[in-house]
mmCIF file of the C-alpha atoms, coordinates in Angstrom:
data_MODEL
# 
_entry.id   MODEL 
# 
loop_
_atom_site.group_PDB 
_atom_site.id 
_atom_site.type_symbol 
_atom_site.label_atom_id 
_atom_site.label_alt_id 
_atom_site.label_comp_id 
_atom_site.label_asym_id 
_atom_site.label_entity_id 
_atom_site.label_seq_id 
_atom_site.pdbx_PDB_ins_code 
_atom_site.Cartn_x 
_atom_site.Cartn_y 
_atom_site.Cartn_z 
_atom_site.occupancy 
_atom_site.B_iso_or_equiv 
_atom_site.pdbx_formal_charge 
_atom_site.auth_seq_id 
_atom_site.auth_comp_id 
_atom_site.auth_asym_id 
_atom_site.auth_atom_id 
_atom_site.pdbx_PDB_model_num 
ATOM 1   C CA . UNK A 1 1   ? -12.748 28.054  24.868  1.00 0.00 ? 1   UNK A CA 1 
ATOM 2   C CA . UNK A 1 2   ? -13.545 24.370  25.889  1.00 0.00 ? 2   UNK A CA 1 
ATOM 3   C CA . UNK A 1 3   ? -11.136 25.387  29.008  1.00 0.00 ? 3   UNK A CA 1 
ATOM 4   C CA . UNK A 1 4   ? -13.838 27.978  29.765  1.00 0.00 ? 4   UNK A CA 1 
ATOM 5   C CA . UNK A 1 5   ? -16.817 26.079  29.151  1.00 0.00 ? 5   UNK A CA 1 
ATOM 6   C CA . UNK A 1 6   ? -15.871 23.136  31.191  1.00 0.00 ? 6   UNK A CA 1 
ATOM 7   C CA . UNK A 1 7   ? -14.542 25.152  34.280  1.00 0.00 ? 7   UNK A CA 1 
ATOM 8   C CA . UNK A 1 8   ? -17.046 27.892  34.521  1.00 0.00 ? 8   UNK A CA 1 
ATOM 9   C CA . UNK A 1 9   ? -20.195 26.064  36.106  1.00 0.00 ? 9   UNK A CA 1 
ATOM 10  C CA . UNK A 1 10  ? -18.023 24.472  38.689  1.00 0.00 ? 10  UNK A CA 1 
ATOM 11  C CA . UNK A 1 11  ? -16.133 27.288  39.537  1.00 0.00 ? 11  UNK A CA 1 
ATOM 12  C CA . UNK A 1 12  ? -19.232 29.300  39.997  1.00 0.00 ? 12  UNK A CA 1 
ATOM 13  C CA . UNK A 1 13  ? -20.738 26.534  42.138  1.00 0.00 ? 13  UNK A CA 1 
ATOM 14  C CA . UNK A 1 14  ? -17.733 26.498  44.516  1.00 0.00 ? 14  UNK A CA 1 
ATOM 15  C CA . UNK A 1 15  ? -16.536 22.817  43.377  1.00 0.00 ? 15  UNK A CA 1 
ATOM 16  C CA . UNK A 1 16  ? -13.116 23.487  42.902  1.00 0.00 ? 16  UNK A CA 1 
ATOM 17  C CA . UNK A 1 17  ? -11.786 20.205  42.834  1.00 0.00 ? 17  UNK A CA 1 
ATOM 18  C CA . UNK A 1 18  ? -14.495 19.506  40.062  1.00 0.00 ? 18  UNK A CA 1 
ATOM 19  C CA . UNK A 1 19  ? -13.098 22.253  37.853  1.00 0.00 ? 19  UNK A CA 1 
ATOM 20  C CA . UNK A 1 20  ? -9.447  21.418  38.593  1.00 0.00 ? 20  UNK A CA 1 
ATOM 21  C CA . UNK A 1 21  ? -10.437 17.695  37.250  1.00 0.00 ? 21  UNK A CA 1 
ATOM 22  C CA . UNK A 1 22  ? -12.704 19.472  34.397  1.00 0.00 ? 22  UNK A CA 1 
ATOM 23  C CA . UNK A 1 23  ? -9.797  21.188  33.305  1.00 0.00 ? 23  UNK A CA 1 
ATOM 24  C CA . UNK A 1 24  ? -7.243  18.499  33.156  1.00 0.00 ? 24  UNK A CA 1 
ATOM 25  C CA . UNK A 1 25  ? -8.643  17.505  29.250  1.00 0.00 ? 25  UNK A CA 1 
ATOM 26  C CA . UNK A 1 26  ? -8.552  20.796  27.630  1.00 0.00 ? 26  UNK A CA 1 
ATOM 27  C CA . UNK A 1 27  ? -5.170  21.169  29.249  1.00 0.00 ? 27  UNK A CA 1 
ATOM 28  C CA . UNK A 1 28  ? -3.717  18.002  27.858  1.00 0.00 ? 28  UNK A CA 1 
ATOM 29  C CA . UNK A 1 29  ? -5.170  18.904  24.721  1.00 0.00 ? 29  UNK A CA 1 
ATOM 30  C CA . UNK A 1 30  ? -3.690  22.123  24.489  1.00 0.00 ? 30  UNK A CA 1 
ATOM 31  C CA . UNK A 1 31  ? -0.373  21.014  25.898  1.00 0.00 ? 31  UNK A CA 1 
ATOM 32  C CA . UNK A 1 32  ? 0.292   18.335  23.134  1.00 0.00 ? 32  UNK A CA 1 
ATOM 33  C CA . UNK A 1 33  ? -0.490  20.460  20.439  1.00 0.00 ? 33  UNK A CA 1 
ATOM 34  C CA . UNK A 1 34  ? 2.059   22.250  21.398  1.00 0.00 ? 34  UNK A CA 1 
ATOM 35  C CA . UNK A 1 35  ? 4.772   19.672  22.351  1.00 0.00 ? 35  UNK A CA 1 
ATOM 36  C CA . UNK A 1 36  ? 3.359   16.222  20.142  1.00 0.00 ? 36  UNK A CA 1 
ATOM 37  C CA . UNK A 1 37  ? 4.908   17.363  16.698  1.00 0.00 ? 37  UNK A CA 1 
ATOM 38  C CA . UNK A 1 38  ? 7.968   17.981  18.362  1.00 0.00 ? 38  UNK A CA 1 
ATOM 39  C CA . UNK A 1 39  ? 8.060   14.904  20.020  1.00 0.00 ? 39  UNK A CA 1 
ATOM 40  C CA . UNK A 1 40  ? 6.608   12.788  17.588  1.00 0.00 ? 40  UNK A CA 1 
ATOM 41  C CA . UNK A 1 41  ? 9.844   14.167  15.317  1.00 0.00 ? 41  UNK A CA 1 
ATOM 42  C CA . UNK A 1 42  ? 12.723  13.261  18.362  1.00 0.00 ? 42  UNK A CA 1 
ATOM 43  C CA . UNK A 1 43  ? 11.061  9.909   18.644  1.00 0.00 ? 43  UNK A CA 1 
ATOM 44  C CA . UNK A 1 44  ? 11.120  8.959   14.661  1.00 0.00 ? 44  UNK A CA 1 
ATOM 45  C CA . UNK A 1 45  ? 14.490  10.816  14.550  1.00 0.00 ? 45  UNK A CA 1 
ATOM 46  C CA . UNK A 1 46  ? 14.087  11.518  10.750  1.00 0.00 ? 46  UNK A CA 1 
ATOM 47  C CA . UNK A 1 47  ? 15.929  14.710  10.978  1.00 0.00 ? 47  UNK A CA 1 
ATOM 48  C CA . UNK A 1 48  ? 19.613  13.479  12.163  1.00 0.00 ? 48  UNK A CA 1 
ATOM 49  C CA . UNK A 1 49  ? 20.049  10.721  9.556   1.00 0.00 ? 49  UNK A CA 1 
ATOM 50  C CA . UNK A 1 50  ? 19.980  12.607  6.527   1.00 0.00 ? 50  UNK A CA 1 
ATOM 51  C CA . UNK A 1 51  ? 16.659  10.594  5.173   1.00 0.00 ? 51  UNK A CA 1 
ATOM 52  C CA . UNK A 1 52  ? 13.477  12.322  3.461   1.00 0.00 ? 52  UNK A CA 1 
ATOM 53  C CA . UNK A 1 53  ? 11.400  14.195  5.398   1.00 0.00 ? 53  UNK A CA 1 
ATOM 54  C CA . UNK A 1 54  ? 7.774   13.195  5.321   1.00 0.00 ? 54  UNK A CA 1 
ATOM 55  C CA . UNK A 1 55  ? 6.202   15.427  3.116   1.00 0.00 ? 55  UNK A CA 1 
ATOM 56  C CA . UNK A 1 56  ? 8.162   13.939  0.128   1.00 0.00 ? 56  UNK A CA 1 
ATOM 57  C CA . UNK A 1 57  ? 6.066   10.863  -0.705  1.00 0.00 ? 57  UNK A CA 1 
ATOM 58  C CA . UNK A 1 58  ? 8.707   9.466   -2.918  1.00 0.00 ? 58  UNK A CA 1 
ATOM 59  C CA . UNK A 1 59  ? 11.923  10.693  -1.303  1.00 0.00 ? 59  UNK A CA 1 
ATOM 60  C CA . UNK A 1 60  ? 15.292  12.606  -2.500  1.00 0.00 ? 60  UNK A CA 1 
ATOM 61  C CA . UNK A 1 61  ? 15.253  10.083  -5.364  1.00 0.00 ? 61  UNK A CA 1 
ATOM 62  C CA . UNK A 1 62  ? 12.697  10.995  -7.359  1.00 0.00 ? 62  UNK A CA 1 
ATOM 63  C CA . UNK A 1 63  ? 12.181  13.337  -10.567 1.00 0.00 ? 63  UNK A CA 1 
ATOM 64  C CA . UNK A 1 64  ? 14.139  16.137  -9.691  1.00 0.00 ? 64  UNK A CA 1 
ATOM 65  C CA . UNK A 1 65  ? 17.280  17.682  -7.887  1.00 0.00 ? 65  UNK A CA 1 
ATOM 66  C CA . UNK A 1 66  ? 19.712  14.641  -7.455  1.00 0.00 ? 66  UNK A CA 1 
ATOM 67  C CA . UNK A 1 67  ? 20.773  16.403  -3.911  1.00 0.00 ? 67  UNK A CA 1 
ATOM 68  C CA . UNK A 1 68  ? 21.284  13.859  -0.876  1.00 0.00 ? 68  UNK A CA 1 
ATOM 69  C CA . UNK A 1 69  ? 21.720  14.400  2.440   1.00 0.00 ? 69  UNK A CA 1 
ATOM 70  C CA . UNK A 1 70  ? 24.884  13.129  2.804   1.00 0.00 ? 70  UNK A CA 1 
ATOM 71  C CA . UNK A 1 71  ? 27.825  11.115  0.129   1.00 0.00 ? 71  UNK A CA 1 
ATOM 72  C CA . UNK A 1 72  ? 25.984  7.530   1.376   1.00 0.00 ? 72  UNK A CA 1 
ATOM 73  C CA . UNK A 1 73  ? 22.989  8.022   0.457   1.00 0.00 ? 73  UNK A CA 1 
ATOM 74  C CA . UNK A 1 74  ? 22.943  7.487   -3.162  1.00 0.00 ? 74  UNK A CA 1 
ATOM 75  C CA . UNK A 1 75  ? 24.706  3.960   -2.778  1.00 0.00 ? 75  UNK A CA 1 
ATOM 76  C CA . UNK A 1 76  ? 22.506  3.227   0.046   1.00 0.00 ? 76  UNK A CA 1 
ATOM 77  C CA . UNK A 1 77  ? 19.717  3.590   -1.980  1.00 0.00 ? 77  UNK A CA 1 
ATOM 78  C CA . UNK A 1 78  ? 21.006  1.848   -5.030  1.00 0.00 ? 78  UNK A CA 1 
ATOM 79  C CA . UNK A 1 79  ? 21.329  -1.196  -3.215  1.00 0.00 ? 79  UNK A CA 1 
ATOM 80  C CA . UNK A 1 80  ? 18.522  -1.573  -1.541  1.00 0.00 ? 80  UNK A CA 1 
ATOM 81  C CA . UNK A 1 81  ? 17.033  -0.509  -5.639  1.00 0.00 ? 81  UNK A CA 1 
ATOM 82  C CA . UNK A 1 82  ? 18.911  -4.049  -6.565  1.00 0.00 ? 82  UNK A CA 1 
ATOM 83  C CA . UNK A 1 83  ? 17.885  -6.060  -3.615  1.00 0.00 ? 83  UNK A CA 1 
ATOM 84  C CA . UNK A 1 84  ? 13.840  -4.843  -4.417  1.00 0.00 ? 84  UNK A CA 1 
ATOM 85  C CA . UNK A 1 85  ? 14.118  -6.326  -7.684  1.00 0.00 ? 85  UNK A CA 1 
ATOM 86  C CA . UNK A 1 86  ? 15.770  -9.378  -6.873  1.00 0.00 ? 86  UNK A CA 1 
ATOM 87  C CA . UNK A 1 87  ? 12.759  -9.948  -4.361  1.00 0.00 ? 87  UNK A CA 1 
ATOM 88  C CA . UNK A 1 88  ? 10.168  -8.974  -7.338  1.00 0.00 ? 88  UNK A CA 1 
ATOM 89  C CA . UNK A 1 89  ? 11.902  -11.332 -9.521  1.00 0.00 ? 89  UNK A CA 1 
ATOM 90  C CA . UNK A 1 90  ? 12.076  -14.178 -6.817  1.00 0.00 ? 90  UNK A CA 1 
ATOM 91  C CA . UNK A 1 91  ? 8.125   -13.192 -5.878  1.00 0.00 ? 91  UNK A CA 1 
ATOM 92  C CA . UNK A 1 92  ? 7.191   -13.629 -9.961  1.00 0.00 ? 92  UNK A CA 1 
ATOM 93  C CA . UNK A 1 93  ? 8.938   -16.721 -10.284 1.00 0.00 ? 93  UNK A CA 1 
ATOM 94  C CA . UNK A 1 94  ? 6.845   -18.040 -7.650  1.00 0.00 ? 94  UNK A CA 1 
ATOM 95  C CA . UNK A 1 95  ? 3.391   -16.599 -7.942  1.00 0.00 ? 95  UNK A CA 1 
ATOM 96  C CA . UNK A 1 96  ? 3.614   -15.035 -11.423 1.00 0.00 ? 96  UNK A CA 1 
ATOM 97  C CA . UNK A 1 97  ? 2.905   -11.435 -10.288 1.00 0.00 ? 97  UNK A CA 1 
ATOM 98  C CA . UNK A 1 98  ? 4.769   -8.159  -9.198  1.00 0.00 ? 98  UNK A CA 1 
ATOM 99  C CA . UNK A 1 99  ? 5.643   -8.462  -5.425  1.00 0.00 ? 99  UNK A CA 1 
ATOM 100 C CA . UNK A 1 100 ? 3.416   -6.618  -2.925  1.00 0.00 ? 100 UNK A CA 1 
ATOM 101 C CA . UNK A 1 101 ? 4.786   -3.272  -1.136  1.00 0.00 ? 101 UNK A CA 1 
ATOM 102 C CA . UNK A 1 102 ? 3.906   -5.409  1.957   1.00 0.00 ? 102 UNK A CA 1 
ATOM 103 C CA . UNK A 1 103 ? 5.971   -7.884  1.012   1.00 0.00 ? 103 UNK A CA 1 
ATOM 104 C CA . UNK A 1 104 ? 8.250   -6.572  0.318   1.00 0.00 ? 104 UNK A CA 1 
ATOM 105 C CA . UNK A 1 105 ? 8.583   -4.362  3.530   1.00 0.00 ? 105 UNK A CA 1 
ATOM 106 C CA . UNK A 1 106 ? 8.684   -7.364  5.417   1.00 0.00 ? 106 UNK A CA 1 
ATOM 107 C CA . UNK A 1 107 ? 11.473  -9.331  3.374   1.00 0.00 ? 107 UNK A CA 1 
ATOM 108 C CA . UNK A 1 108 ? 13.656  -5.880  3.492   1.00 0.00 ? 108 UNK A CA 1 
ATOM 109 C CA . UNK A 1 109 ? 12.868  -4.794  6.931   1.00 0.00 ? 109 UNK A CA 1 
ATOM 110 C CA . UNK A 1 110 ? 11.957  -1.568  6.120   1.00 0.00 ? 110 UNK A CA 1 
ATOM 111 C CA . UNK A 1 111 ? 9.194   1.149   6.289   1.00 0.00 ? 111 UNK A CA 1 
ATOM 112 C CA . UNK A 1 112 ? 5.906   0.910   4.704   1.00 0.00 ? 112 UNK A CA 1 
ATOM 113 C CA . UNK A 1 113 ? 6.542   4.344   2.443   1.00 0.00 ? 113 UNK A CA 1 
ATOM 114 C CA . UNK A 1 114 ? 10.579  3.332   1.437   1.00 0.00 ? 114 UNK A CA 1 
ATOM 115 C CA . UNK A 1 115 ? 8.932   -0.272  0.158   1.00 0.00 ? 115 UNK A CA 1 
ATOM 116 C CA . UNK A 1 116 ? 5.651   1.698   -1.518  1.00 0.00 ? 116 UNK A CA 1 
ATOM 117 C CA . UNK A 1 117 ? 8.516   3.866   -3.436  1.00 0.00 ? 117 UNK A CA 1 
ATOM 118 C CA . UNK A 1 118 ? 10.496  0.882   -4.213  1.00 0.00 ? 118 UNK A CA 1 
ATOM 119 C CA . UNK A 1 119 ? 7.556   -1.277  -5.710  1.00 0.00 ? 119 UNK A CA 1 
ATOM 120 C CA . UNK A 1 120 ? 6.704   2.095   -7.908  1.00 0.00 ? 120 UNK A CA 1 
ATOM 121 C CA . UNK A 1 121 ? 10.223  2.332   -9.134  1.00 0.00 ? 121 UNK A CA 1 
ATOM 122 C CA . UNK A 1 122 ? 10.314  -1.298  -9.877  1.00 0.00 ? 122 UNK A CA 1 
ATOM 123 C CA . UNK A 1 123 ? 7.004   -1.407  -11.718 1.00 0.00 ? 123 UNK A CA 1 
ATOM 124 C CA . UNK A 1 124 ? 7.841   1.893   -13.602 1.00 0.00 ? 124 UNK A CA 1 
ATOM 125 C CA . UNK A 1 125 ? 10.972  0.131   -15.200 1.00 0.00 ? 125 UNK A CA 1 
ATOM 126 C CA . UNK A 1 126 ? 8.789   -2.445  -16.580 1.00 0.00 ? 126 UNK A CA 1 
ATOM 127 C CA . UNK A 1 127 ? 7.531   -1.748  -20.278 1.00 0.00 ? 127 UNK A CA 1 
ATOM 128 C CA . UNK A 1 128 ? 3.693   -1.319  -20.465 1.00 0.00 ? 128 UNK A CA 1 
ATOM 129 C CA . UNK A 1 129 ? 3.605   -4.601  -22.389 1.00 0.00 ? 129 UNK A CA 1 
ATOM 130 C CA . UNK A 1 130 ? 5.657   -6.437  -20.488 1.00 0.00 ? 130 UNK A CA 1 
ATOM 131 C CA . UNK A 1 131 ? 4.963   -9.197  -18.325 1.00 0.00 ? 131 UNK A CA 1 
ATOM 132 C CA . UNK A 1 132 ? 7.844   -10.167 -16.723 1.00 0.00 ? 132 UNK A CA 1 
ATOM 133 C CA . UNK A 1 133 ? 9.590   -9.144  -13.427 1.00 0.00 ? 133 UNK A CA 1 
ATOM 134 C CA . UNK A 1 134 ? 12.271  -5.998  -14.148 1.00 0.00 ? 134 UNK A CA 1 
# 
């Protein structure tokens, strides 16, 4: 429709290099909605390593179906469990409080949503009347 709308005055005025460059926007609009989620997936290449796929917030280790992509998975993600909490328990002993997911993204080097998942699997294993770093 916006296609239309910005072509048709132009067209009917005889401009047609006007409605060529009208219609270059509605055309790159229409053209990425078509090819940008496809692209957007080859470039983050979730698929072909076997991680999560983004519409599971917390990833194939939460509540649920223990089923991994692949046999590495699970000891993948155990130690990078162990190395979280050994960067919580570093964090409390300096500044008395729970380490940041932003923190500790940048001390792992890795994604904003693994560390979020991380820092809400360290802070669940706390008690509720606990203090100290689990």
């Amino acid at each position: 429709m916006t296609l239309a709308l910005n072509i048709t005055d132009p067209l009917l005025a005889g401009q047609f290099g006007k409605a060529a460059s009208d219609a270059v926007g509605p055309l790159l609009l229409i053209g990425w909605a078509k090819v940008g989620p496809g692209l957007l997936q080859a470039i983050s290449g979730v698929q072909g390593r076997g991680e999560y796929s983004a519409g599971s917030a917390a990833g194939p280790h939460a509540d649920g179906p223990k089923e991994y992509a692949d046999a590495g998975t699970r000891p993948a993600y155990d130690d990078l469990l162990e190395r979280a909490r050994r960067e919580n328990a570093k964090h409390w002993e300096l500044h008395q409080r729970p380490i940041s997911a932003e923190t500790l993204r940048k001390r792992l080097r890795i994604g904003a949503a693994r560390s979020r998942m991380l820092v809400a699997v360290i802070r669940g294993d706390s008690s509720p009347g606990c203090s100290c770093p689990s």
